[in-house]
Amino acid sequence: IAGITQAPTSQILAAGRRMTLRCTQDMRHNAMYWYRQDLGLGLRLIHYSNTAGTTGKGEVPDGYSVSRANTDDFPLTLASAVPSQTSVYFCASSEWGLDTDTQYFGPGTRLTVL
Amino acid sequence: GQNIDQPTEMTATEGAIVQINCTYQTSGFNGLFWYQQHAGEAPTFLSYNVLDGLEEKGRFSSFLSRSKGYSYLLLKELQMKDSASYLCAVRDRDYKLSFGAGTTVTVRA
């Protein structure tokens, strides 16, 4: 694989169910991010991790959790999905701390919560 | 926090020039990025400015004025494939990005 992969590509989920979105990068970037993108609102940061073993909250963290057990993987979990979590979710990675630090995005997961 | 504004939509003719403006208010500026996003795809990096002035990259140029909280992305010699959303993003001192809502550019023949 090259770059960032996300799974699944799309998912329809019943409200109240638990769901984990997967994200894997092979660029050995130290930082990883989860965003959601909604029409008219742009990309909003959910959670981030500047290095393996650490995580932080972004702008819209409620209802989501993350873990960063190693450099490559950064799963996002919805413990009990609600319809307002219907969105397109993008994972990104970057070499945190460099002036030229650029975020590279995965292909996205389209999630529908009914 | 960040407050980032850019126009919602712009339309231009193939071969023309379009300028997308972005204004921002920030609590700690550490760089401004432009991304391109085609419908149904992931955002891809276009340009980066941290100092005032113009950065040119082929048909695309980006300008920054930190004192005015202002940037623009200039697309020259427009092609049909340039139809996309263009996202302005401001980086803070913790290296986190805040994005504007995006400007959808439609190129017409």
Short mmCIF file of C-alpha atoms in Angstrom, two decimals, chain A:
data_model
loop_
_atom_site.label_atom_id
_atom_site.label_comp_id
_atom_site.label_asym_id
_atom_site.label_seq_id
_atom_site.Cartn_x
_atom_site.Cartn_y
_atom_site.Cartn_z
CA ILE A 1 0.00 0.00 0.00
CA ALA A 2 1.09 3.58 -0.52
CA GLY A 3 -0.19 6.58 1.43
CA ILE A 4 -3.28 6.32 3.59
CA THR A 5 -6.04 3.76 3.42
CA GLN A 6 -9.43 3.86 5.12
CA ALA A 7 -12.03 1.17 5.65
CA PRO A 8 -14.85 0.75 5.04
CA THR A 9 -15.45 2.93 1.97
CA SER A 10 -19.06 3.41 3.01
CA GLN A 11 -21.37 2.09 5.69
CA ILE A 12 -25.01 2.33 6.66
CA LEU A 13 -25.47 1.93 10.40
CA ALA A 14 -28.46 1.72 12.72
CA ALA A 15 -28.58 4.31 15.50
CA GLY A 16 -27.20 3.00 18.76
CA ARG A 17 -24.74 0.61 17.14
CA ARG A 18 -21.00 0.73 17.74
CA MET A 19 -18.73 1.34 14.74
CA THR A 20 -14.98 1.58 14.21
CA LEU A 21 -13.54 3.35 11.19
CA ARG A 22 -10.07 2.16 10.30
CA CYS A 23 -7.13 4.23 9.07
CA THR A 24 -3.64 3.01 8.18
CA GLN A 25 -0.68 4.97 6.77
CA ASP A 26 2.63 3.68 5.46
CA MET A 27 4.53 6.98 5.30
CA ARG A 28 5.86 6.70 8.88
CA HIS A 29 4.30 10.05 9.71
CA ASN A 30 4.24 10.81 13.42
CA ALA A 31 0.92 12.69 13.39
CA MET A 32 -2.55 11.47 12.39
CA TYR A 33 -5.94 13.18 12.33
CA TRP A 34 -9.63 12.45 11.95
CA TYR A 35 -11.97 14.96 10.30
CA ARG A 36 -15.61 14.96 9.39
CA GLN A 37 -16.86 16.86 6.35
CA ASP A 38 -20.42 18.13 6.16
CA LEU A 39 -21.99 20.23 3.43
CA GLY A 40 -21.51 23.93 4.08
CA LEU A 41 -19.32 23.36 7.14
CA GLY A 42 -16.07 22.17 5.65
CA LEU A 43 -13.63 19.85 7.37
CA ARG A 44 -13.79 19.80 11.16
CA LEU A 45 -11.17 18.13 13.35
CA ILE A 46 -12.51 15.36 15.61
CA HIS A 47 -9.37 13.95 17.26
CA TYR A 48 -5.68 13.98 16.54
CA SER A 49 -2.46 12.25 17.61
CA ASN A 50 0.92 13.94 17.36
CA THR A 51 2.81 10.73 18.08
CA ALA A 52 2.11 7.09 18.90
CA GLY A 53 0.70 6.72 22.41
CA THR A 54 -0.80 10.23 22.62
CA THR A 55 -4.14 11.64 21.47
CA GLY A 56 -5.94 14.96 21.72
CA LYS A 57 -9.40 16.41 21.18
CA GLY A 58 -10.24 18.54 18.20
CA GLU A 59 -13.16 20.84 17.52
CA VAL A 60 -15.95 18.21 17.57
CA PRO A 61 -14.84 15.23 19.75
CA ASP A 62 -18.12 14.34 21.49
CA GLY A 63 -19.38 10.84 20.67
CA TYR A 64 -16.02 9.73 19.23
CA SER A 65 -12.93 8.07 20.66
CA VAL A 66 -9.53 7.21 19.20
CA SER A 67 -6.44 5.23 20.08
CA ARG A 68 -2.88 5.27 18.73
CA ALA A 69 -1.18 2.06 19.73
CA ASN A 70 1.43 2.30 16.94
CA THR A 71 2.66 4.73 14.26
CA ASP A 72 0.63 3.31 11.38
CA ASP A 73 -2.92 2.86 12.70
CA PHE A 74 -5.42 5.38 14.05
CA PRO A 75 -8.93 3.91 14.45
CA LEU A 76 -11.96 6.10 15.18
CA THR A 77 -14.78 4.58 17.24
CA LEU A 78 -18.38 5.69 17.54
CA ALA A 79 -19.56 4.05 20.76
CA SER A 80 -23.28 4.53 20.10
CA ALA A 81 -24.00 6.09 16.71
CA VAL A 82 -26.56 8.87 16.30
CA PRO A 83 -28.04 10.30 13.06
CA SER A 84 -26.08 13.56 13.48
CA GLN A 85 -22.90 11.54 12.95
CA THR A 86 -23.91 10.94 9.34
CA SER A 87 -21.00 12.46 7.45
CA VAL A 88 -17.92 11.77 5.33
CA TYR A 89 -14.93 10.96 7.53
CA PHE A 90 -11.38 11.64 6.40
CA CYS A 91 -8.21 10.44 8.05
CA ALA A 92 -4.99 12.37 7.46
CA SER A 93 -1.35 12.13 8.43
CA SER A 94 1.63 14.49 8.52
CA GLU A 95 5.14 14.92 9.83
CA TRP A 96 4.18 17.05 12.83
CA GLY A 97 6.39 19.93 13.82
CA LEU A 98 8.02 20.69 10.50
CA ASP A 99 7.40 24.12 8.94
CA THR A 100 6.61 22.40 5.68
CA ASP A 101 4.35 19.90 7.48
CA THR A 102 1.61 18.99 4.99
CA GLN A 103 -1.38 16.82 5.77
CA TYR A 104 -2.12 13.96 3.39
CA PHE A 105 -5.66 12.63 3.32
CA GLY A 106 -7.12 9.17 2.93
CA PRO A 107 -9.98 8.48 0.47
CA GLY A 108 -12.70 8.89 3.10
CA THR A 109 -15.49 6.82 4.63
CA ARG A 110 -19.08 7.78 3.91
CA LEU A 111 -21.16 6.93 6.99
CA THR A 112 -24.94 7.03 7.19
CA VAL A 113 -26.62 6.58 10.57
CA LEU A 114 -30.34 5.79 10.40
#
